[in-house]
mmCIF file of C-alpha atoms and ligand atoms in Angstrom:
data_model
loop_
_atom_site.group_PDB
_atom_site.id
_atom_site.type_symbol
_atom_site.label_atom_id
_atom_site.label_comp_id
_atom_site.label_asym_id
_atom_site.label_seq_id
_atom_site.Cartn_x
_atom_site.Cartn_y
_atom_site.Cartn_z
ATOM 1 C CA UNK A 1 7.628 -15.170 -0.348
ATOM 2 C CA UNK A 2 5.475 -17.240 2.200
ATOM 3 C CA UNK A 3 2.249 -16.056 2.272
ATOM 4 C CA UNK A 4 0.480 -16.674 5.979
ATOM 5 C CA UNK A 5 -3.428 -15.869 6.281
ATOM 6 C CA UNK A 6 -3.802 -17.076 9.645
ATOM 7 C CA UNK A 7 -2.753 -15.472 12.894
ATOM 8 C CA UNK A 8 -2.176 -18.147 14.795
ATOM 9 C CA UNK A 9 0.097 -20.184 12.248
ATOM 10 C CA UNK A 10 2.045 -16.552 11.936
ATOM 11 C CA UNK A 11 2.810 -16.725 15.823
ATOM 12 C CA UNK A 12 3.760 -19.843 15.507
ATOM 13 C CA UNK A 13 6.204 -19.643 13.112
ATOM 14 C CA UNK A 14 7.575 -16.532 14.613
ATOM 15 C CA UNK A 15 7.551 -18.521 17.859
ATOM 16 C CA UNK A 16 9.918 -21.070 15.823
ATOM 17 C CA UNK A 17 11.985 -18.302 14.427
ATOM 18 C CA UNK A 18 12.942 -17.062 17.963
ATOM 19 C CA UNK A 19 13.946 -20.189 19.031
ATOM 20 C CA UNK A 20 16.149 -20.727 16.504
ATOM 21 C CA UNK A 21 17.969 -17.619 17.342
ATOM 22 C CA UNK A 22 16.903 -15.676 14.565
ATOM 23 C CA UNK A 23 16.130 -12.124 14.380
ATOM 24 C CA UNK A 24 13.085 -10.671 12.740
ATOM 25 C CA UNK A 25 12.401 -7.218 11.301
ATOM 26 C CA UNK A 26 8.582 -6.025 11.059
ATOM 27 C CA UNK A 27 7.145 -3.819 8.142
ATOM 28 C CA UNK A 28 3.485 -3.219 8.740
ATOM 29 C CA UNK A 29 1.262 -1.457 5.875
ATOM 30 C CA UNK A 30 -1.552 -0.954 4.503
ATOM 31 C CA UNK A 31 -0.468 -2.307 1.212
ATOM 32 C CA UNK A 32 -0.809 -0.223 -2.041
ATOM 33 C CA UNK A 33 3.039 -0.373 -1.461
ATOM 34 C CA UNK A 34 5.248 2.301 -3.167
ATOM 35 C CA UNK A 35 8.798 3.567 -2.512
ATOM 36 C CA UNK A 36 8.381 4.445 0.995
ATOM 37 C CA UNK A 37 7.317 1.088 1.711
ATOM 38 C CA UNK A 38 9.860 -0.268 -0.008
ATOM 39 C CA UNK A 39 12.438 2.035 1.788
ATOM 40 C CA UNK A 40 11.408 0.850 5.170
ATOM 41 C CA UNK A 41 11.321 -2.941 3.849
ATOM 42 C CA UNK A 42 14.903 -2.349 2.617
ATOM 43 C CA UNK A 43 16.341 -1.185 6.014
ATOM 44 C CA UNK A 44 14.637 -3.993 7.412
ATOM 45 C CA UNK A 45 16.048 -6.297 5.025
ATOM 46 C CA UNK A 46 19.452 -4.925 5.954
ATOM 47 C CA UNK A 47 19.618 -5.378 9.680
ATOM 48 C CA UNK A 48 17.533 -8.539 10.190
ATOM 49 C CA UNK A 49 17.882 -12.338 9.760
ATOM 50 C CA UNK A 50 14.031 -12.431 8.942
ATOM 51 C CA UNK A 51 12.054 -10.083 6.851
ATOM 52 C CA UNK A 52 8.435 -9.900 8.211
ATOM 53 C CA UNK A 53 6.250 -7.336 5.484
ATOM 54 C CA UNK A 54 2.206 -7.602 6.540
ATOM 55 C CA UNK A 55 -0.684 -6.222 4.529
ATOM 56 C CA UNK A 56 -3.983 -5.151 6.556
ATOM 57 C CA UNK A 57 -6.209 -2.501 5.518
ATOM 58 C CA UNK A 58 -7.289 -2.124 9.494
ATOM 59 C CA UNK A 59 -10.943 -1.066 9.273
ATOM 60 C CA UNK A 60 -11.137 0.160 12.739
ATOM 61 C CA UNK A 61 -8.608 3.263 12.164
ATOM 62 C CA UNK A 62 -11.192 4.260 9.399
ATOM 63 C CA UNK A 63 -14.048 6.908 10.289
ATOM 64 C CA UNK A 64 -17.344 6.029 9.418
ATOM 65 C CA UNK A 65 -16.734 8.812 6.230
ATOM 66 C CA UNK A 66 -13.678 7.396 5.040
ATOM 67 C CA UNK A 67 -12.187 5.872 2.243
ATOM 68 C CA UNK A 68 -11.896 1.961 3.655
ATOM 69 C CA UNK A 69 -14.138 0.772 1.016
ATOM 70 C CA UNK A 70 -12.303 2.296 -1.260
ATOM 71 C CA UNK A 71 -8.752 2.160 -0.486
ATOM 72 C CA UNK A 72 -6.515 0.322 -2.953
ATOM 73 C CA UNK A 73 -5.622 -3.047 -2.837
ATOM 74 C CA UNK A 74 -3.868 -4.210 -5.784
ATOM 75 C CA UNK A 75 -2.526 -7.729 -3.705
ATOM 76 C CA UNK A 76 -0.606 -9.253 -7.323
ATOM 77 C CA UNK A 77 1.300 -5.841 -7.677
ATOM 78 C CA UNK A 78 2.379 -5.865 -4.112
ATOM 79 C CA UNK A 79 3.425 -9.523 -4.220
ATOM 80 C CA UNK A 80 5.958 -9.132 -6.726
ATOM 81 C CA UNK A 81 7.039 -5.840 -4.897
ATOM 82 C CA UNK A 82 7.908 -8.151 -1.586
ATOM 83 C CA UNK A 83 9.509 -10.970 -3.954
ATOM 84 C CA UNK A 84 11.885 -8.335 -5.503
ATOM 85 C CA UNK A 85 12.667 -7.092 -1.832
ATOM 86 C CA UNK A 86 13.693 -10.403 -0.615
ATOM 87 C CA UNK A 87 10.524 -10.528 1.939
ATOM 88 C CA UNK A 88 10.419 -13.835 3.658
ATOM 89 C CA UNK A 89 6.993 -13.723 4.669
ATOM 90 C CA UNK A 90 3.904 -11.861 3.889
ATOM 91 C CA UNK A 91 1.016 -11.764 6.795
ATOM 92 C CA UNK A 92 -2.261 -10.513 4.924
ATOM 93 C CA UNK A 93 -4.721 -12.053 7.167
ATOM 94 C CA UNK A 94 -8.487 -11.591 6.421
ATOM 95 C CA UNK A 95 -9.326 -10.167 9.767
ATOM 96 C CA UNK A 96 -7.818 -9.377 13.042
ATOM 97 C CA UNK A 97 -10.928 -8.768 15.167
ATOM 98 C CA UNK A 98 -13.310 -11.295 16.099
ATOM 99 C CA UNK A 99 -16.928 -10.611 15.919
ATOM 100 C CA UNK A 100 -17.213 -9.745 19.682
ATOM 101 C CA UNK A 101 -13.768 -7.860 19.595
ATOM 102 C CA UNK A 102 -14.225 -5.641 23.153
ATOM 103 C CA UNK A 103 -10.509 -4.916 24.057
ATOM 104 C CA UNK A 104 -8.892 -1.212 22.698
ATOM 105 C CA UNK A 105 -5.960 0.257 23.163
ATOM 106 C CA UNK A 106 -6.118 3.864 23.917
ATOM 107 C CA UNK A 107 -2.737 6.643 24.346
ATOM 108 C CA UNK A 108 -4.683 8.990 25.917
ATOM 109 C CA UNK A 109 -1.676 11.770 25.714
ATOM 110 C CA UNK A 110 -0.219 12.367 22.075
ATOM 111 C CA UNK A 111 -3.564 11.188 20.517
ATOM 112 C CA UNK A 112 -5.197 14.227 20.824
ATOM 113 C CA UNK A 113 -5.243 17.281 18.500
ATOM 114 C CA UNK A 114 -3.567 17.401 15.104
ATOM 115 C CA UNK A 115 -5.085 14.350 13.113
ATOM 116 C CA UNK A 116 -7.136 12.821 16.048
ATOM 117 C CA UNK A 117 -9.348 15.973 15.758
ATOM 118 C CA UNK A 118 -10.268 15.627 12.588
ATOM 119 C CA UNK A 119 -10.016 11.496 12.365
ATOM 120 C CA UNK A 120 -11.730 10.714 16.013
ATOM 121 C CA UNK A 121 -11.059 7.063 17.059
ATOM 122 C CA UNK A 122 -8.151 6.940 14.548
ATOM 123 C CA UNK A 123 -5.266 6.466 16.753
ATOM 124 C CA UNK A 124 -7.200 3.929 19.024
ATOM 125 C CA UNK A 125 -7.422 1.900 15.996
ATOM 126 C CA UNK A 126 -4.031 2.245 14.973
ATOM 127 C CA UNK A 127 -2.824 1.296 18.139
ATOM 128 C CA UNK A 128 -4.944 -2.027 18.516
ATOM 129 C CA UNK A 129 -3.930 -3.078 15.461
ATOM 130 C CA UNK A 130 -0.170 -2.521 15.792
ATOM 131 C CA UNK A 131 0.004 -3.888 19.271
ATOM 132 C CA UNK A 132 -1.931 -7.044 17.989
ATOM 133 C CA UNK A 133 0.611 -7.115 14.991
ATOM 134 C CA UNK A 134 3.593 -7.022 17.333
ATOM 135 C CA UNK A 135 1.902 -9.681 19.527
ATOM 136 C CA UNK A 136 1.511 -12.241 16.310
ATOM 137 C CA UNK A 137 4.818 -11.360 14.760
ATOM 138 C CA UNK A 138 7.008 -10.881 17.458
ATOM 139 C CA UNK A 139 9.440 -8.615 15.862
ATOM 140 C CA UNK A 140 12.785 -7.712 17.467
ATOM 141 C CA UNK A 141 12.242 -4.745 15.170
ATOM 142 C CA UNK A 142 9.419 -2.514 13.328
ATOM 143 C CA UNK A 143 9.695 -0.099 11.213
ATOM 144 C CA UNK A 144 7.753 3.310 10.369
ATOM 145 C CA UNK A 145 7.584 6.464 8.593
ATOM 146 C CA UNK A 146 7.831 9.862 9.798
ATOM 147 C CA UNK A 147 5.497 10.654 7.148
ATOM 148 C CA UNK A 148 2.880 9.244 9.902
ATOM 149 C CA UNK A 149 4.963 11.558 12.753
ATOM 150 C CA UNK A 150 1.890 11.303 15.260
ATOM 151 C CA UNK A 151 1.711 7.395 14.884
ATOM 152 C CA UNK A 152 5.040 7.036 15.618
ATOM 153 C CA UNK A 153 4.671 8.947 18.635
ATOM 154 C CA UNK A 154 1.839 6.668 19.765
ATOM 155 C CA UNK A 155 3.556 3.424 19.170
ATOM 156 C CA UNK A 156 6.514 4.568 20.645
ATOM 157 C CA UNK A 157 4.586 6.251 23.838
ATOM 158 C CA UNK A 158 2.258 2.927 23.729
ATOM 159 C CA UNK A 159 5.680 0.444 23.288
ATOM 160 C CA UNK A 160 7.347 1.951 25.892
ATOM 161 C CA UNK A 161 3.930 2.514 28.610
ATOM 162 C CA UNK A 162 3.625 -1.295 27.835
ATOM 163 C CA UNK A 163 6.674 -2.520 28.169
ATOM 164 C CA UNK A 164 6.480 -4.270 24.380
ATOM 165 C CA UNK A 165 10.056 -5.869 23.674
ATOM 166 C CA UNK A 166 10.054 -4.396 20.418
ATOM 167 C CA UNK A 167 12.311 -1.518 19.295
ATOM 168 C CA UNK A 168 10.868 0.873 16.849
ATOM 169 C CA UNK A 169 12.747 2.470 14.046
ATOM 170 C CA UNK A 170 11.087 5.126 12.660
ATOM 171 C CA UNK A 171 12.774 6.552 9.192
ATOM 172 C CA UNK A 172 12.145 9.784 7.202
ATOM 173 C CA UNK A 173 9.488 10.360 4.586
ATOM 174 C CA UNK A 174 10.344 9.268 1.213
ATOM 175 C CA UNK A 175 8.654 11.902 -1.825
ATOM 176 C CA UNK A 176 8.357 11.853 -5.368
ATOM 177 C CA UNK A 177 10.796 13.895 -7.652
ATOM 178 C CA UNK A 178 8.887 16.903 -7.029
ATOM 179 C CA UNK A 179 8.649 16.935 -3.271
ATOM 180 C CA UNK A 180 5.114 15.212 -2.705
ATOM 181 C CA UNK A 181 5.684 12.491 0.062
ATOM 182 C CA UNK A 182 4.642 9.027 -1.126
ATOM 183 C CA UNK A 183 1.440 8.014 -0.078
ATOM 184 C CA UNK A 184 -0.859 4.975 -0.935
ATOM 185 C CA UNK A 185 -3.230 8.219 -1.159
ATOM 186 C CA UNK A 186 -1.967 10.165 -3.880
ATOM 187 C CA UNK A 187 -3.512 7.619 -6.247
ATOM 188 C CA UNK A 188 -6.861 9.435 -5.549
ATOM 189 C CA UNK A 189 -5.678 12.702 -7.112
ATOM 190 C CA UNK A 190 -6.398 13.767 -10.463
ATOM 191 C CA UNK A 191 -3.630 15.471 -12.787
ATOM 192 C CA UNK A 192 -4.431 18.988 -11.497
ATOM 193 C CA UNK A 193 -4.832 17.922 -7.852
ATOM 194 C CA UNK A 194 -1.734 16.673 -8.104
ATOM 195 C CA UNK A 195 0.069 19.589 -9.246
ATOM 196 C CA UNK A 196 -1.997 21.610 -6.393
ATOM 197 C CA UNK A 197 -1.045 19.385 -3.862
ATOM 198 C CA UNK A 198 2.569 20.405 -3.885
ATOM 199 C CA UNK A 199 1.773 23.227 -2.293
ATOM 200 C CA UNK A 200 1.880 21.529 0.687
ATOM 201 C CA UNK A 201 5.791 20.060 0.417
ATOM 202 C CA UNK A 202 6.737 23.583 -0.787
ATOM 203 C CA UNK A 203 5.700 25.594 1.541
ATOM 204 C CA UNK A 204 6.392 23.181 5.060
ATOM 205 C CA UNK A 205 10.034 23.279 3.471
ATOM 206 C CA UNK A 206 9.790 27.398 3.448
ATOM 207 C CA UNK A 207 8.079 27.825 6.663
ATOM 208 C CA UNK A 208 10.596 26.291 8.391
ATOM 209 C CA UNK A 209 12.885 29.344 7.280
ATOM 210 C CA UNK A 210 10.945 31.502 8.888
ATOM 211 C CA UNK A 211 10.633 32.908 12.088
ATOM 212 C CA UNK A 212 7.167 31.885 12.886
ATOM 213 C CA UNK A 213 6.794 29.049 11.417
ATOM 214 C CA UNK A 214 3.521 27.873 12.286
ATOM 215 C CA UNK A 215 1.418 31.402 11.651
ATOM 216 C CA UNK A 216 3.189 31.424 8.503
ATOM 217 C CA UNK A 217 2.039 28.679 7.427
ATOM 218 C CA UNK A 218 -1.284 29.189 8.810
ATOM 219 C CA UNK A 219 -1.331 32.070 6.413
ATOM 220 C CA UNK A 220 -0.067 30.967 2.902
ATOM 221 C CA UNK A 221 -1.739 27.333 2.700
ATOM 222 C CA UNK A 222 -5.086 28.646 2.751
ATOM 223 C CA UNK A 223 -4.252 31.071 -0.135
ATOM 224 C CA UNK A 224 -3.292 27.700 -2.631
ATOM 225 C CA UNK A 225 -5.545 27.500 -5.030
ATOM 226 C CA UNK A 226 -7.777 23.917 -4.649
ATOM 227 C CA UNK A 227 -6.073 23.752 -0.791
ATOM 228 C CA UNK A 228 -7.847 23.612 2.364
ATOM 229 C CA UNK A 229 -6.295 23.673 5.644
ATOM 230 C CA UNK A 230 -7.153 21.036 8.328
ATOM 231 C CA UNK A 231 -4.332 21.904 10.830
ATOM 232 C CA UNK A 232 -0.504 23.154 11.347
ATOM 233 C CA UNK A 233 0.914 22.210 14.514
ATOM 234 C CA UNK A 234 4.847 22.033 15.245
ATOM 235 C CA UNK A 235 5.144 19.511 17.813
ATOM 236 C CA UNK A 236 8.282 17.057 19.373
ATOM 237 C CA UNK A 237 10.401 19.293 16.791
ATOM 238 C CA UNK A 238 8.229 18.382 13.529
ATOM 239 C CA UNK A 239 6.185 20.622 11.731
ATOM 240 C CA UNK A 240 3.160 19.105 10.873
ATOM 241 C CA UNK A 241 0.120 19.876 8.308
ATOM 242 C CA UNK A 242 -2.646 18.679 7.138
ATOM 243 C CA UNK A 243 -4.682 19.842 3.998
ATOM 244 C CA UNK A 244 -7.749 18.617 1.468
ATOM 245 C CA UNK A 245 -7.398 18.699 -1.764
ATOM 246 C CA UNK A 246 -10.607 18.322 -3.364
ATOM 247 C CA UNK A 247 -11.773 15.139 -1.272
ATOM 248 C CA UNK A 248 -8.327 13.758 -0.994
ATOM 249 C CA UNK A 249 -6.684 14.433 2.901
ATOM 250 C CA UNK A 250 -3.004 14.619 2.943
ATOM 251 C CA UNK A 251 -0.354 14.943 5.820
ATOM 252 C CA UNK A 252 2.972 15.822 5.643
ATOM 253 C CA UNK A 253 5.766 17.188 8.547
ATOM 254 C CA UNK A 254 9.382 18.516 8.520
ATOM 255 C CA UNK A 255 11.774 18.437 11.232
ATOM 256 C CA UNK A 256 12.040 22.189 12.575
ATOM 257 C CA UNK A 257 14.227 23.637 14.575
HETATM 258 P P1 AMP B 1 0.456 2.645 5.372
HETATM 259 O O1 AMP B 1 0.465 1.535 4.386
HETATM 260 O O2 AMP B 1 0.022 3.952 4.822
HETATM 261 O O3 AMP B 1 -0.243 2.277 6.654
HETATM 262 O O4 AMP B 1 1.975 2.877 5.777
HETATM 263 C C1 AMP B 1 2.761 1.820 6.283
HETATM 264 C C2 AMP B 1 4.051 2.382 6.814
HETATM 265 O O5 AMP B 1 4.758 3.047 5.768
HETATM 266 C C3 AMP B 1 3.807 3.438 7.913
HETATM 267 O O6 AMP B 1 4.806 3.292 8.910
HETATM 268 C C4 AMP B 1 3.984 4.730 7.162
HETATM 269 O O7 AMP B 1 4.398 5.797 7.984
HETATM 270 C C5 AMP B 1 5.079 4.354 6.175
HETATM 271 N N1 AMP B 1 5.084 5.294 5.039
HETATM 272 C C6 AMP B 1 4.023 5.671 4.285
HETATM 273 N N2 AMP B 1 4.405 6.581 3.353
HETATM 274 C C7 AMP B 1 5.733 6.780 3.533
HETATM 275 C C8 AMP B 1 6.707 7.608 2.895
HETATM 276 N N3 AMP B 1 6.395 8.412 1.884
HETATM 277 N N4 AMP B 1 7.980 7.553 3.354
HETATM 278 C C9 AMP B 1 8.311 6.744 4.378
HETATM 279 N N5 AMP B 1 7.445 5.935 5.017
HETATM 280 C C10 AMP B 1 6.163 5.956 4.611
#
């Protein structure tokens, strides 16, 4: 694996790339990588000349109250993880905002409700950074989870408003044996949390079963024990939630009918 720090010599090689002809698939993360990572860097691998993986933990898509201090980044672990997917190049640049940074880029449509209520400025954040990443790496393709369903409706919304010659593939959420969707997250649960956390898998995959999904869902989350609700929305044919579990926040969605 190449490792690139610096935005500039990225572009430039991605510059180089495209002339040659080449193709290049796009994984951007946060690092912490785990399975669903790796599934999206595997597809990429697949149906791309170039493999493009970056690492940023983006500080401007983290509230003031969040965990951006905090969240993991174990950089040797995730190495070897890229190396054993046949990455060509890691981006992990120190920063992508210059001190006087004064440019955002704001969907002012599908950011609202669901997680921008609760995570205000999130989505403007996400979508700065992912527009910048597209404009270093230059990716004929990028790839994303569902597990994030309302930022892939923002980059795709944002791709498509700004005419961004990238084509997003966005792939379903990849979970643990026992239903939990991977997340770089989960790391912050303890034992128990973690078993009370299932809750929220288990019962997305029963409310869509029912005739009202949403108020059903509504109902039973808030009776888990350890499980607070922060919303249930079905939107674009996904049904979305959001819980706490003890000071952990955790999303997951289902396609719904
Ligand atoms: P993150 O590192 O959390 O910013 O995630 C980087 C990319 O991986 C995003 O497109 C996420 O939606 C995607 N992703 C995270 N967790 C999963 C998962 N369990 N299954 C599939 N994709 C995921």
């Amino acid at each position: 694996v190449k490792i690139i720090r610096d935005p500039a010599q990225m572009q430039r090689l991605s510059r180089l790339l495209k002339q040659a002809g080449s193709t290049i698939g796009f994984v951007p993360t946060m690092g912490a990588l785990h399975l669903g990572h790796l599934r999206l860097i595997e597809t990429a691998r697949a149906k791309n000349k170039h493999l493009i993986v970056s690492i940023y933990v983006n500080p401007t898509q983290f509230g003031p109250q969040e965990d951006l201090r905090v969240y993991p980044r174990p950089l040797q672990r995730d190495l070897a993880l890229c190396r054993g997917a046949g990455v060509d190049v890691l981006f992990h640049p120190a920063s992508l905002y210059a001190e006087d940074h004064s440019t955002w880029v704001v969907e002012e449509k599908i950011a609202h409700g669901r997680c921008a209520t609760t995570r205000p400025g999130h989505f403007r954040g996400v979508a700065t950074v992912v527009l910048k990443l597209l404009n270093i790496v230059q990716p004929d393709r990028a790839y994303f989870g569902w597990k994030d369903a309302q930022q892939v409706e923002v980059i795709q919304r944002l791709v498509r408003d700004l005419a961004v010659p990238t084509q997003i593939i966005p792939l379903e959420t990849v979970r643990d044996r026992d239903g939990l969707a991977l997340s770089s997250r989960n790391q912050y649960l303890s034992p128990t949390e973690r078993t009370q956390a299932l809750a929220l898998p288990l019962l997305l995959a029963g409310a869509i079963h029912q005739p009202s999904p949403v108020a059903w869902l509504r109902r039973t989350l808030p009776r888990c024990p350890g499980v607070k609700l922060d919303y249930v929305e079905k939107t674009n044919g996904r049904l979305c939630a959001a819980v706490w579990v003890g000071k952990t926040r955790l999303i997951d969605n289902l396609p719904c009918p």
